[in-house]
Amino acid sequence: MKRQVFTCRYKELGNIRTRFSPLKSRVQSREEGLTHYEKKKYVWKMLYIYMLGYDVDFGHMEAVSLISAPKYPEKQVGYIVTSCLLNENHDFLRLAINTVRNDIIGRNETFQCLALTLVGNIGGREFAESLAPDVQKLLISSSCRPLVRKKAALCLLRLFRKNPDVVNIDGWSDRMAQLLDERDFGVLTSSMSLLVALVSNNHDAYWNCLPKCVKILERLARNQDVPPEYTYYGIPSPWLQVKTLRALQYFPTVEDPNTRRSLFENNASHAVLFEALALVMHLDAEKEMMSQCVALLGKFIAVREPNIRYLGLENMTRMLMVTEVQDIIKRHQAQIITSLKDPDISIRRRALDLLYGMCDVSNAKDIVEELLQYLSTADFAMREELSLKAAILAEKFAPDLSWYVDVILQLIDKAGDFVSDDIWFRVVQFVTNNEDLQPYAALKAREYLDKPAIHETMVKVSAYILGEYSHLLARGPACSPKEIFSIIHEKLPTVSTSTIPILLSTYAKILMHTQPPDQELQHQIWAIFSKYESCIDAEIQQRAVEYHALSMKGAALMDILAEMPKFPERQSSLIRKAENTEADTAEQSAAKLRAQQQASNALVVTDQRPANGTLPVNQLGLVKVPIMSNADQIIAEQGVTHENGALTVVDPQPQLPSTPSPDLLEDLLGPLAIEGPSGTGPQSEPRVASGFERGENADALAIAPVEEQANTVQPIGSIAERFHALCLKDSGVLYEDPYIQIGIKAEWRAHHGRYVIFLGNKNTAPLSSVQASILPPSHLNTELSLVPETIPPRAQVQCPLEVINLRPSRDLAVLDFSYKFGTQVVNVKLRLPAVFNKFLQPITVSAEEFFPQWRSLSGPPLKLQEVVRGVRPMPIAELANLLNSLRLMVCPGLDPNANNLIASTTFYSESTRAMLCLIRIETDPADRTQLRMTVASGDPTLTFELKEFIKEQIVYIPVPPQSPAPMPPQARPTSPPTAISDPGALLAGLL
Amino acid sequence: MIRFILLQNRQGKTRLAKYYIPLEESEKHKVEYEFLLLKMEFSNLSTQVSEEFSPRVTFRTHKVIYRRYAGLFFSLCVDITDNELAYLESIHLFVEILDHFFSNVCELDLVFNFHKAIIERMGELEKQD
C-alpha cells in the first residue's frame, strides 16, 4: 500500500515534469505567435501546476498580457491568474495599470468588476496613486449597479490602506455621509468598512457621518428595516452592526448610546453585544450603564459556551480599568473562581488574570486562599505563574504580616518546585525586618519541619529562620537547641549541595545561641564541620572551615555571628519579575490598574526606623507599567506554554498523595457548617447562572428529560474530585449541595469493609422522601441499613453500610440518593469509593521472600508485563509515594537499579483469600512518560485487574467537562429543517 | 482586517489559501505549516471535550480565528483588536455559501472545482472585509 502511494506520487512528479518543460519552452519561445486562446490554455495549466505546490516562475508576462484581451473568457483568466500568482510588490503589475484603468473607466460592468476585484486584492501604492480618483467616481456614481459600487468601496478601502493620501478629506467627507444614506445593504456594509478605516485615521473630518451611523443602527436595531437576505439567523445584518459600533468608537465621547441590546441567540448577536460593550467602555458612561455591563458580563462567564466565557472574562479584565465598577465585579468573584477549574486552559488563564487584577486589600485574603487551594490541583503549565501571582498578591495586599508568612510557607509546601528563590528570599527579608514576626515565623518553621516529607525550599527557609530565631522559642515544647538541631540535621542527607551551606550556617548559629555551651551538641556540630572541611564543593568547604575555626573561639563567637542586620527596603524582586513576564494585552491592562492602586502598607509599617545604620531606601515600590515585549518573544512564550499545555491538561486528582485536600475531615466530623439558604425559598436561590442558561435554551429544556430539571441544585465542589480524594483515604465528604452534605467514613478488615454514611441536613427545614440505595457491581456484596424517610433540620443521620469483596474487579458501586426539599426533587448518583485498592494490605517482603516468589510465578496469565505509555511524568520518588498511597508497599533496595521500583501488597477477597501480589516498575530516566510494568500474583484475574488498576492511576486520563446537566451545545431555535446550520453535517461526505 | 484565509485539512494539505498581504512563497509555506501545528495542538487538547473549542489563538502579532468543519479547518488571520465572534460567524456564513453553491459541499468539491471556489470566495469574503 505504502509502496503504491509512493510510486503514484513518483509518477505524478514525472508526469508534471514532462508536461512542465514543453509548456515552459513553448510559452517562452513562441511568445509572439501565441493566440489568445492558446495563451489562455497554457495559463490555466500554469495555475493548476502552481496550485499543486510547484514554483511557477515563468509565464507571468502571459497572464498579465491576457488582461488586455478583448473577450471575457480570456480577460477573466488573465485577472484571476494574475491575482493568484503575483503580489503587490511584483514589477509586472506596473504593466497592467493602464489596462486595468481602461477597464475601470470603461462602460462594461463585468470588466469593471474584474478590474476592481484585482485591485482590491493585490493593488499596491502605484495603483493607489493612479486609480483612486476613478474608483471614487465609480463609488458615488448613481448610474452604476450596487454590485459595482460595492466592489468599488472595497477597492478604495484597499487603496486607502496602501496610501492614505489618495483620499482627499475635504471633498470626501460629504460624499461619505451621502453614501451612508444608501439603501442597498451590500454597498452600505462595504462603505462602513471604508468609513471605519477613514475614521480611525482622522476622526475630526468625518463628524458629519456620526448622526448617519446612529441612524443606521436605529434602522437595524429598532425598526428591523432589513431585507431578508441580509438577516442572519434572525439578526439584522450583524456585521454591519459590529462595524457601525466600531466606527462610533473612533469618535471622541459624545452621547449616550442607546444601542445596547440584549439578544442572546447566538454568536452573531454576541459579537454585536461585545462591540457595544467596548463602546460603552470607551465612552466611559455613567455608573449605572457600567454596572449593567458588568452584570451582563457576569452572565456571560456563567454560560456553557466556552467562547463566550472566555470573552466575558477578558472583557471583565478590561473593565477593571474603570475604577468605579470594581466593587460590582467583586460580586462575581465566586463565579470567576469556578472558572479556574474550567476544562479549557485558555479560560483558566483568563480567570487567573482577572482574579489577579481584581485583588485588593479587601478581598486579598479570600483570593489568595483560593489560589493556594487551587494550586494543589492546577496543571503544571500554570503552577509557576499561579504561585508567582499568589506570592505577589500576598505581598502587596497582606492584611497582617503573620498571614503573609503563613501564605508563603503554605505556598512553598504545596508547590515547592514552582517557587522561585526570590519568593523565599523575600520572606526572610520580611521576617528579619520585623521583630514582632520573628517568634511566630520560627514557630511556623518548626511546625513545618515536623512534616514527614517537605520540599527542599522549605528546608532552606526553615533552617534559615530557625538558625536566626530559634532562641526565641527556647521555652516552647520540643524547641531546645538540641532538638532543633537534630530535626534539621535529619534533613541533611536528603538535600542538594545548594542547601548544605545554609544548614551549616544554621548549625553555627544554633551553637552560638546555646548559652551556656552544651558539650555534646558542640561535639556533634564540630564533627559535621570537620566532615565537610574536605568537601568537594568550595562554598561548603569554606563555610565548614570558617565556622569550625570561629566556633573554637568561644565567647567571641557571639559578636561575629550576631543576628543578621535588617535588609534595606527595596522594590520586591518578585514584582519586578512579574513586570517582565507580563506581555499579554489583558494582563497589561490589569497591570496598569495595579499601578494605579495603592499598595497595602501592612508590610512596611513596622519598619520606619533606620536599622543598623542603613536607611530604608524606599517603601515597597509601586509597579511600573510593563513594556510590551516584542512579537517574537510573545510567540516564543506561546510556543512554550502550548507545549506544556499539550502535555498536561486538566487533572482534578490531587497530584501528590502527601497533600490531601484540606479540612474535608474537619468539615465532616465537626458541627455541620450551616451556610445553606434558609428553608423559605429554595426555588429562588439556585444560581442566576442556571436561570440564565435556561432562558437561553428554552426550547431545549422543553424536551429535556425530567432529571435535568431536577438537577438545578448544583453540587458544591467537584464530585469527581471528592471521589478521587476518597479513593486514597478513608473518610471525608462525598457530596455536598446547598441542602445536604454526605460524608463517609470507612474501616477495612481483609475482604470486609464497613462504611458509615453521614447524611447532614444543612437547613432549618426538614428534608423529606430521603431514599438511598446501593447499585452494587457483581463482585461486591453490600448491605445498607435503613435510611430514615426524613432528616430533621440541622441534624445528622448515620447509616452503616457493609461491603464484602467476592473477587477481584475494578467495577464500582454506585450510591443512588434522592431527597425532596420543598417542591424540589434532587436525585444524585454517586460513585462509592469502595475501589480496588481498599482491599489491599501493604506488606513488606525481604529479598529472600521476594525472589523465589517472583521466579515461581512465571509468564502469563499469572505474571503480566506491559509497556505503559502516556504516563503522567513524575519523579521516581513521587511515583513511589503514589504507589504507597494506593497501599502498594514499595520495598526499597530490592532492585539494584535506582530507576526501578518493586512493590508488594496483599489482596483480600472471598474467592482468593489473602493473595500476595508483586509489582515491578522499570522507568526510563530519559523519558518519564513511559515505563514497563510487571505484575505477578497467584490468580490470573487478580493479576490482570491489578495491572489495569495501576495503569489507570499512573496514566493521564482526559477528564470530561464536569457540568452535570448536558445541554445541547448550541441551541438555535430558528434552525431550518435542513442540516445547513449544523457544522458537522455540512461537510459530512468527506475524504 | 483579514490578513489571510486558509483552508486546511487534517492531513495538512492546504485546500484554499488567500493572502491579502504580500508574502513570499516560502513564507506562505511556513505560515501554513505553523498554522497547522497550532491547530493540531489545540484540537488534540479539545477533541475529548467538545467539537469546536477555544478557536482563538494568538499568532505572532495577529489573532487566528478558526473553526473546524469535519476534516477541514477554516482559519482567518485578523488584527488583534478585531471582533472575534463576528469573524467566527463569517466563517460559518462562508461555509453556508459554499454549501449553497455546491449543494452539500465536501472537500472533494473544493479539490476538483477549485476554479469555481476561487471566484466564489473572492466575491463573498470580500464583502465581509
PDB file of N, CA, C and O in Angstrom, chain A residues 50-51 121 150 154 158 161 232-233 239 243 246 267 271 275 307 310-311 344 346 631 638 642 645 649 983 986-987 989-990, chain B residues 1 18 20 25 41 53-56 58 61 69-71 81 83 86 89-90 92 95-96 99 105-107 114 126-129:
ATOM      1  N   TYR A  50       0.743  25.451 -10.340  1.00  0.00           N
ATOM      2  CA  TYR A  50       1.028  26.287  -9.167  1.00  0.00           C
ATOM      3  C   TYR A  50       0.229  25.803  -7.958  1.00  0.00           C
ATOM      4  O   TYR A  50       0.725  25.709  -6.845  1.00  0.00           O
ATOM      5  N   MET A  51      -1.027  25.455  -8.233  1.00  0.00           N
ATOM      6  CA  MET A  51      -1.884  25.004  -7.131  1.00  0.00           C
ATOM      7  C   MET A  51      -1.400  23.693  -6.547  1.00  0.00           C
ATOM      8  O   MET A  51      -1.627  23.401  -5.393  1.00  0.00           O
ATOM      9  N   ASN A 121      -7.614  43.119  -4.447  1.00  0.00           N
ATOM     10  CA  ASN A 121      -6.821  42.037  -3.883  1.00  0.00           C
ATOM     11  C   ASN A 121      -5.348  42.313  -3.841  1.00  0.00           C
ATOM     12  O   ASN A 121      -4.678  42.013  -2.853  1.00  0.00           O
ATOM     13  N   LYS A 150     -20.269  48.320  -4.650  1.00  0.00           N
ATOM     14  CA  LYS A 150     -19.785  47.540  -3.526  1.00  0.00           C
ATOM     15  C   LYS A 150     -18.302  47.224  -3.708  1.00  0.00           C
ATOM     16  O   LYS A 150     -17.476  47.445  -2.822  1.00  0.00           O
ATOM     17  N   LEU A 154     -14.773  48.555  -1.576  1.00  0.00           N
ATOM     18  CA  LEU A 154     -13.712  47.714  -1.031  1.00  0.00           C
ATOM     19  C   LEU A 154     -12.371  48.005  -1.681  1.00  0.00           C
ATOM     20  O   LEU A 154     -11.323  47.996  -1.029  1.00  0.00           O
ATOM     21  N   ARG A 158      -8.873  49.309   0.047  1.00  0.00           N
ATOM     22  CA  ARG A 158      -7.533  48.753  -0.143  1.00  0.00           C
ATOM     23  C   ARG A 158      -6.543  49.858  -0.530  1.00  0.00           C
ATOM     24  O   ARG A 158      -5.453  49.961   0.026  1.00  0.00           O
ATOM     25  N   ARG A 161      -5.698  52.028   2.372  1.00  0.00           N
ATOM     26  CA  ARG A 161      -4.755  51.414   3.302  1.00  0.00           C
ATOM     27  C   ARG A 161      -3.339  51.482   2.769  1.00  0.00           C
ATOM     28  O   ARG A 161      -2.380  51.586   3.535  1.00  0.00           O
ATOM     29  N   TYR A 232     -29.359  37.470   9.305  1.00  0.00           N
ATOM     30  CA  TYR A 232     -28.585  36.268   9.591  1.00  0.00           C
ATOM     31  C   TYR A 232     -29.139  35.623  10.847  1.00  0.00           C
ATOM     32  O   TYR A 232     -29.027  36.189  11.929  1.00  0.00           O
ATOM     33  N   TYR A 233     -29.772  34.483  10.684  1.00  0.00           N
ATOM     34  CA  TYR A 233     -30.417  33.813  11.812  1.00  0.00           C
ATOM     35  C   TYR A 233     -31.259  34.772  12.644  1.00  0.00           C
ATOM     36  O   TYR A 233     -31.135  34.848  13.857  1.00  0.00           O
ATOM     37  N   TRP A 239     -22.931  41.958  10.937  1.00  0.00           N
ATOM     38  CA  TRP A 239     -21.613  42.522  10.626  1.00  0.00           C
ATOM     39  C   TRP A 239     -21.683  44.031  10.439  1.00  0.00           C
ATOM     40  O   TRP A 239     -20.783  44.741  10.840  1.00  0.00           O
ATOM     41  N   LYS A 243     -19.661  46.732  12.663  1.00  0.00           N
ATOM     42  CA  LYS A 243     -18.807  47.747  12.046  1.00  0.00           C
ATOM     43  C   LYS A 243     -19.239  49.147  12.424  1.00  0.00           C
ATOM     44  O   LYS A 243     -18.408  50.021  12.661  1.00  0.00           O
ATOM     45  N   ARG A 246     -18.149  49.857  15.822  1.00  0.00           N
ATOM     46  CA  ARG A 246     -16.707  50.057  15.823  1.00  0.00           C
ATOM     47  C   ARG A 246     -16.373  51.463  15.343  1.00  0.00           C
ATOM     48  O   ARG A 246     -15.551  52.167  15.934  1.00  0.00           O
ATOM     49  N   ASN A 267     -23.788  33.439  18.426  1.00  0.00           N
ATOM     50  CA  ASN A 267     -22.548  34.176  18.260  1.00  0.00           C
ATOM     51  C   ASN A 267     -22.734  35.540  17.651  1.00  0.00           C
ATOM     52  O   ASN A 267     -22.167  36.514  18.111  1.00  0.00           O
ATOM     53  N   ALA A 271     -21.523  38.920  19.224  1.00  0.00           N
ATOM     54  CA  ALA A 271     -20.488  39.775  18.637  1.00  0.00           C
ATOM     55  C   ALA A 271     -20.918  41.217  18.711  1.00  0.00           C
ATOM     56  O   ALA A 271     -20.154  42.106  19.107  1.00  0.00           O
ATOM     57  N   GLU A 275     -19.198  44.307  20.998  1.00  0.00           N
ATOM     58  CA  GLU A 275     -18.766  45.550  20.406  1.00  0.00           C
ATOM     59  C   GLU A 275     -19.443  46.713  21.123  1.00  0.00           C
ATOM     60  O   GLU A 275     -18.843  47.741  21.409  1.00  0.00           O
ATOM     61  N   ASN A 307     -16.452  29.905  24.243  1.00  0.00           N
ATOM     62  CA  ASN A 307     -16.034  31.168  23.620  1.00  0.00           C
ATOM     63  C   ASN A 307     -16.564  32.365  24.372  1.00  0.00           C
ATOM     64  O   ASN A 307     -15.879  33.355  24.570  1.00  0.00           O
ATOM     65  N   TYR A 310     -14.845  32.837  27.683  1.00  0.00           N
ATOM     66  CA  TYR A 310     -13.518  33.399  27.502  1.00  0.00           C
ATOM     67  C   TYR A 310     -13.602  34.902  27.291  1.00  0.00           C
ATOM     68  O   TYR A 310     -12.944  35.699  27.961  1.00  0.00           O
ATOM     69  N   LEU A 311     -14.471  35.305  26.358  1.00  0.00           N
ATOM     70  CA  LEU A 311     -14.560  36.728  26.046  1.00  0.00           C
ATOM     71  C   LEU A 311     -15.109  37.504  27.237  1.00  0.00           C
ATOM     72  O   LEU A 311     -14.704  38.629  27.494  1.00  0.00           O
ATOM     73  N   ASP A 344     -11.009  24.247  29.835  1.00  0.00           N
ATOM     74  CA  ASP A 344     -10.243  24.915  28.769  1.00  0.00           C
ATOM     75  C   ASP A 344      -9.120  25.748  29.388  1.00  0.00           C
ATOM     76  O   ASP A 344      -9.372  26.654  30.174  1.00  0.00           O
ATOM     77  N   SER A 346      -7.190  28.023  28.226  1.00  0.00           N
ATOM     78  CA  SER A 346      -7.117  29.462  27.972  1.00  0.00           C
ATOM     79  C   SER A 346      -8.117  30.212  28.854  1.00  0.00           C
ATOM     80  O   SER A 346      -7.881  31.343  29.239  1.00  0.00           O
ATOM     81  N   ALA A 631       7.069  41.034  19.421  1.00  0.00           N
ATOM     82  CA  ALA A 631       6.216  39.935  18.983  1.00  0.00           C
ATOM     83  C   ALA A 631       6.899  38.586  19.075  1.00  0.00           C
ATOM     84  O   ALA A 631       6.287  37.606  19.429  1.00  0.00           O
ATOM     85  N   GLN A 638       4.384  31.742  23.816  1.00  0.00           N
ATOM     86  CA  GLN A 638       3.210  30.963  23.435  1.00  0.00           C
ATOM     87  C   GLN A 638       3.596  29.545  23.122  1.00  0.00           C
ATOM     88  O   GLN A 638       2.959  28.610  23.542  1.00  0.00           O
ATOM     89  N   HIS A 642       2.139  26.379  25.006  1.00  0.00           N
ATOM     90  CA  HIS A 642       1.325  25.394  24.294  1.00  0.00           C
ATOM     91  C   HIS A 642       1.878  23.998  24.479  1.00  0.00           C
ATOM     92  O   HIS A 642       1.154  23.060  24.669  1.00  0.00           O
ATOM     93  N   GLY A 645       0.951  22.881  27.671  1.00  0.00           N
ATOM     94  CA  GLY A 645      -0.487  22.647  27.709  1.00  0.00           C
ATOM     95  C   GLY A 645      -0.844  21.326  27.082  1.00  0.00           C
ATOM     96  O   GLY A 645      -1.733  20.639  27.531  1.00  0.00           O
ATOM     97  N   VAL A 649      -2.963  18.372  30.853  1.00  0.00           N
ATOM     98  CA  VAL A 649      -4.210  19.110  30.792  1.00  0.00           C
ATOM     99  C   VAL A 649      -4.838  19.026  32.183  1.00  0.00           C
ATOM    100  O   VAL A 649      -4.144  18.873  33.170  1.00  0.00           O
ATOM    101  N   PRO A 983     -22.625  22.460  11.687  1.00  0.00           N
ATOM    102  CA  PRO A 983     -21.305  22.484  11.060  1.00  0.00           C
ATOM    103  C   PRO A 983     -20.789  21.088  10.729  1.00  0.00           C
ATOM    104  O   PRO A 983     -20.168  20.880   9.689  1.00  0.00           O
ATOM    105  N   LEU A 986     -22.426  19.634   7.658  1.00  0.00           N
ATOM    106  CA  LEU A 986     -22.237  20.366   6.408  1.00  0.00           C
ATOM    107  C   LEU A 986     -21.261  19.670   5.485  1.00  0.00           C
ATOM    108  O   LEU A 986     -21.505  19.502   4.301  1.00  0.00           O
ATOM    109  N   LEU A 987     -20.128  19.289   6.028  1.00  0.00           N
ATOM    110  CA  LEU A 987     -19.099  18.695   5.185  1.00  0.00           C
ATOM    111  C   LEU A 987     -18.999  17.205   5.454  1.00  0.00           C
ATOM    112  O   LEU A 987     -17.923  16.646   5.578  1.00  0.00           O
ATOM    113  N   GLY A 989     -19.771  14.446   3.827  1.00  0.00           N
ATOM    114  CA  GLY A 989     -19.235  13.449   2.903  1.00  0.00           C
ATOM    115  C   GLY A 989     -17.789  13.720   2.541  1.00  0.00           C
ATOM    116  O   GLY A 989     -17.509  14.154   1.443  1.00  0.00           O
ATOM    117  N   LEU A 990     -16.914  13.512   3.489  1.00  0.00           N
ATOM    118  CA  LEU A 990     -15.525  13.902   3.235  1.00  0.00           C
ATOM    119  C   LEU A 990     -14.669  12.738   2.808  1.00  0.00           C
ATOM    120  O   LEU A 990     -15.093  11.597   2.779  1.00  0.00           O
TER     121      LEU A 990
ATOM    122  N   MET B   1      -9.074  43.822  10.021  1.00  0.00           N
ATOM    123  CA  MET B   1      -8.827  43.495   8.628  1.00  0.00           C
ATOM    124  C   MET B   1      -8.345  42.060   8.507  1.00  0.00           C
ATOM    125  O   MET B   1      -7.514  41.609   9.298  1.00  0.00           O
ATOM    126  N   LYS B  18      -5.823  32.327   0.676  1.00  0.00           N
ATOM    127  CA  LYS B  18      -5.953  33.649   0.077  1.00  0.00           C
ATOM    128  C   LYS B  18      -5.234  34.626   0.973  1.00  0.00           C
ATOM    129  O   LYS B  18      -5.557  34.747   2.155  1.00  0.00           O
ATOM    130  N   TYR B  20      -4.108  38.460   1.720  1.00  0.00           N
ATOM    131  CA  TYR B  20      -4.341  39.872   1.399  1.00  0.00           C
ATOM    132  C   TYR B  20      -3.109  40.704   1.707  1.00  0.00           C
ATOM    133  O   TYR B  20      -3.114  41.910   1.572  1.00  0.00           O
ATOM    134  N   GLU B  25       6.560  33.016  -1.384  1.00  0.00           N
ATOM    135  CA  GLU B  25       6.082  31.640  -1.362  1.00  0.00           C
ATOM    136  C   GLU B  25       6.590  30.887  -0.138  1.00  0.00           C
ATOM    137  O   GLU B  25       5.852  30.182   0.533  1.00  0.00           O
ATOM    138  N   GLU B  41      -2.445  21.093  17.762  1.00  0.00           N
ATOM    139  CA  GLU B  41      -2.237  21.088  19.187  1.00  0.00           C
ATOM    140  C   GLU B  41      -3.526  21.376  19.921  1.00  0.00           C
ATOM    141  O   GLU B  41      -3.905  20.702  20.849  1.00  0.00           O
ATOM    142  N   PHE B  53     -13.570  24.309  19.996  1.00  0.00           N
ATOM    143  CA  PHE B  53     -13.172  24.648  21.334  1.00  0.00           C
ATOM    144  C   PHE B  53     -12.147  25.741  21.257  1.00  0.00           C
ATOM    145  O   PHE B  53     -11.204  25.646  20.486  1.00  0.00           O
ATOM    146  N   SER B  54     -12.336  26.761  21.995  1.00  0.00           N
ATOM    147  CA  SER B  54     -11.428  27.915  22.033  1.00  0.00           C
ATOM    148  C   SER B  54     -10.798  28.188  20.672  1.00  0.00           C
ATOM    149  O   SER B  54      -9.611  28.006  20.504  1.00  0.00           O
ATOM    150  N   PRO B  55     -11.574  28.566  19.693  1.00  0.00           N
ATOM    151  CA  PRO B  55     -10.992  28.756  18.368  1.00  0.00           C
ATOM    152  C   PRO B  55     -10.325  30.114  18.259  1.00  0.00           C
ATOM    153  O   PRO B  55     -10.662  30.901  17.420  1.00  0.00           O
ATOM    154  N   ARG B  56      -9.437  30.395  19.106  1.00  0.00           N
ATOM    155  CA  ARG B  56      -8.738  31.666  19.014  1.00  0.00           C
ATOM    156  C   ARG B  56      -7.337  31.453  19.584  1.00  0.00           C
ATOM    157  O   ARG B  56      -7.154  30.934  20.654  1.00  0.00           O
ATOM    158  N   THR B  58      -3.369  33.330  19.543  1.00  0.00           N
ATOM    159  CA  THR B  58      -2.628  34.480  19.046  1.00  0.00           C
ATOM    160  C   THR B  58      -1.469  33.962  18.220  1.00  0.00           C
ATOM    161  O   THR B  58      -0.807  33.021  18.588  1.00  0.00           O
ATOM    162  N   THR B  61       1.722  38.724  15.744  1.00  0.00           N
ATOM    163  CA  THR B  61       1.012  39.863  16.310  1.00  0.00           C
ATOM    164  C   THR B  61      -0.443  39.862  15.914  1.00  0.00           C
ATOM    165  O   THR B  61      -1.135  40.849  16.088  1.00  0.00           O
ATOM    166  N   TYR B  69     -14.797  22.178  10.384  1.00  0.00           N
ATOM    167  CA  TYR B  69     -15.969  21.526   9.822  1.00  0.00           C
ATOM    168  C   TYR B  69     -15.509  20.164   9.348  1.00  0.00           C
ATOM    169  O   TYR B  69     -14.734  20.065   8.399  1.00  0.00           O
ATOM    170  N   ALA B  70     -15.959  19.113  10.013  1.00  0.00           N
ATOM    171  CA  ALA B  70     -15.473  17.770   9.748  1.00  0.00           C
ATOM    172  C   ALA B  70     -13.958  17.807   9.666  1.00  0.00           C
ATOM    173  O   ALA B  70     -13.317  18.251  10.591  1.00  0.00           O
ATOM    174  N   GLY B  71     -13.371  17.444   8.530  1.00  0.00           N
ATOM    175  CA  GLY B  71     -11.909  17.374   8.497  1.00  0.00           C
ATOM    176  C   GLY B  71     -11.232  18.657   8.070  1.00  0.00           C
ATOM    177  O   GLY B  71     -10.024  18.696   7.922  1.00  0.00           O
ATOM    178  N   THR B  81      -7.187  43.516  17.409  1.00  0.00           N
ATOM    179  CA  THR B  81      -8.293  44.252  18.001  1.00  0.00           C
ATOM    180  C   THR B  81      -9.639  43.905  17.389  1.00  0.00           C
ATOM    181  O   THR B  81     -10.650  44.439  17.800  1.00  0.00           O
ATOM    182  N   ASN B  83     -13.095  41.975  16.157  1.00  0.00           N
ATOM    183  CA  ASN B  83     -14.142  41.288  16.893  1.00  0.00           C
ATOM    184  C   ASN B  83     -14.151  39.800  16.527  1.00  0.00           C
ATOM    185  O   ASN B  83     -14.475  39.417  15.415  1.00  0.00           O
ATOM    186  N   ALA B  86     -17.528  38.030  15.392  1.00  0.00           N
ATOM    187  CA  ALA B  86     -18.027  38.415  14.079  1.00  0.00           C
ATOM    188  C   ALA B  86     -17.322  37.609  12.997  1.00  0.00           C
ATOM    189  O   ALA B  86     -17.957  37.127  12.057  1.00  0.00           O
ATOM    190  N   GLU B  89     -18.374  33.964  12.970  1.00  0.00           N
ATOM    191  CA  GLU B  89     -19.638  33.766  12.283  1.00  0.00           C
ATOM    192  C   GLU B  89     -19.467  33.925  10.780  1.00  0.00           C
ATOM    193  O   GLU B  89     -20.148  33.270  10.001  1.00  0.00           O
ATOM    194  N   SER B  90     -18.547  34.786  10.363  1.00  0.00           N
ATOM    195  CA  SER B  90     -18.409  34.933   8.919  1.00  0.00           C
ATOM    196  C   SER B  90     -17.817  33.670   8.303  1.00  0.00           C
ATOM    197  O   SER B  90     -18.076  33.370   7.144  1.00  0.00           O
ATOM    198  N   HIS B  92     -18.692  30.774   9.245  1.00  0.00           N
ATOM    199  CA  HIS B  92     -19.874  29.935   9.066  1.00  0.00           C
ATOM    200  C   HIS B  92     -20.681  30.381   7.853  1.00  0.00           C
ATOM    201  O   HIS B  92     -21.173  29.569   7.085  1.00  0.00           O
ATOM    202  N   VAL B  95     -19.122  29.056   4.801  1.00  0.00           N
ATOM    203  CA  VAL B  95     -19.409  27.636   4.600  1.00  0.00           C
ATOM    204  C   VAL B  95     -20.829  27.450   4.086  1.00  0.00           C
ATOM    205  O   VAL B  95     -21.081  26.632   3.204  1.00  0.00           O
ATOM    206  N   GLU B  96     -21.723  28.241   4.614  1.00  0.00           N
ATOM    207  CA  GLU B  96     -23.093  28.122   4.135  1.00  0.00           C
ATOM    208  C   GLU B  96     -23.199  28.493   2.662  1.00  0.00           C
ATOM    209  O   GLU B  96     -23.923  27.875   1.893  1.00  0.00           O
ATOM    210  N   ASP B  99     -21.934  25.832   0.631  1.00  0.00           N
ATOM    211  CA  ASP B  99     -22.896  24.749   0.651  1.00  0.00           C
ATOM    212  C   ASP B  99     -24.011  24.989  -0.356  1.00  0.00           C
ATOM    213  O   ASP B  99     -24.431  24.085  -1.071  1.00  0.00           O
ATOM    214  N   VAL B 105     -21.718  20.694   0.113  1.00  0.00           N
ATOM    215  CA  VAL B 105     -20.305  20.781  -0.250  1.00  0.00           C
ATOM    216  C   VAL B 105     -19.483  19.732   0.509  1.00  0.00           C
ATOM    217  O   VAL B 105     -19.843  19.306   1.586  1.00  0.00           O
ATOM    218  N   CYS B 106     -18.417  19.263  -0.126  1.00  0.00           N
ATOM    219  CA  CYS B 106     -17.475  18.436   0.612  1.00  0.00           C
ATOM    220  C   CYS B 106     -16.068  18.797   0.130  1.00  0.00           C
ATOM    221  O   CYS B 106     -15.905  19.556  -0.821  1.00  0.00           O
ATOM    222  N   GLU B 107     -15.085  18.243   0.794  1.00  0.00           N
ATOM    223  CA  GLU B 107     -13.712  18.623   0.489  1.00  0.00           C
ATOM    224  C   GLU B 107     -13.381  18.384  -0.987  1.00  0.00           C
ATOM    225  O   GLU B 107     -12.685  19.164  -1.617  1.00  0.00           O
ATOM    226  N   PHE B 114     -11.803  23.804  -8.018  1.00  0.00           N
ATOM    227  CA  PHE B 114     -11.145  24.898  -7.321  1.00  0.00           C
ATOM    228  C   PHE B 114     -11.353  26.233  -8.012  1.00  0.00           C
ATOM    229  O   PHE B 114     -11.485  27.251  -7.377  1.00  0.00           O
ATOM    230  N   GLU B 126     -14.891  39.005   0.540  1.00  0.00           N
ATOM    231  CA  GLU B 126     -14.549  40.402   0.454  1.00  0.00           C
ATOM    232  C   GLU B 126     -15.636  41.283   1.035  1.00  0.00           C
ATOM    233  O   GLU B 126     -15.382  42.306   1.625  1.00  0.00           O
ATOM    234  N   LYS B 127     -16.852  40.806   0.835  1.00  0.00           N
ATOM    235  CA  LYS B 127     -17.959  41.603   1.321  1.00  0.00           C
ATOM    236  C   LYS B 127     -17.832  41.826   2.832  1.00  0.00           C
ATOM    237  O   LYS B 127     -18.259  42.831   3.361  1.00  0.00           O
ATOM    238  N   GLN B 128     -17.251  40.847   3.483  1.00  0.00           N
ATOM    239  CA  GLN B 128     -17.118  40.980   4.933  1.00  0.00           C
ATOM    240  C   GLN B 128     -16.057  42.008   5.304  1.00  0.00           C
ATOM    241  O   GLN B 128     -16.143  42.662   6.309  1.00  0.00           O
ATOM    242  N   ASP B 129     -15.062  42.060   4.494  1.00  0.00           N
ATOM    243  CA  ASP B 129     -13.962  42.942   4.898  1.00  0.00           C
ATOM    244  C   ASP B 129     -13.862  44.137   3.968  1.00  0.00           C
ATOM    245  O   ASP B 129     -13.519  43.983   2.837  1.00  0.00           O
TER     246      ASP B 129
END
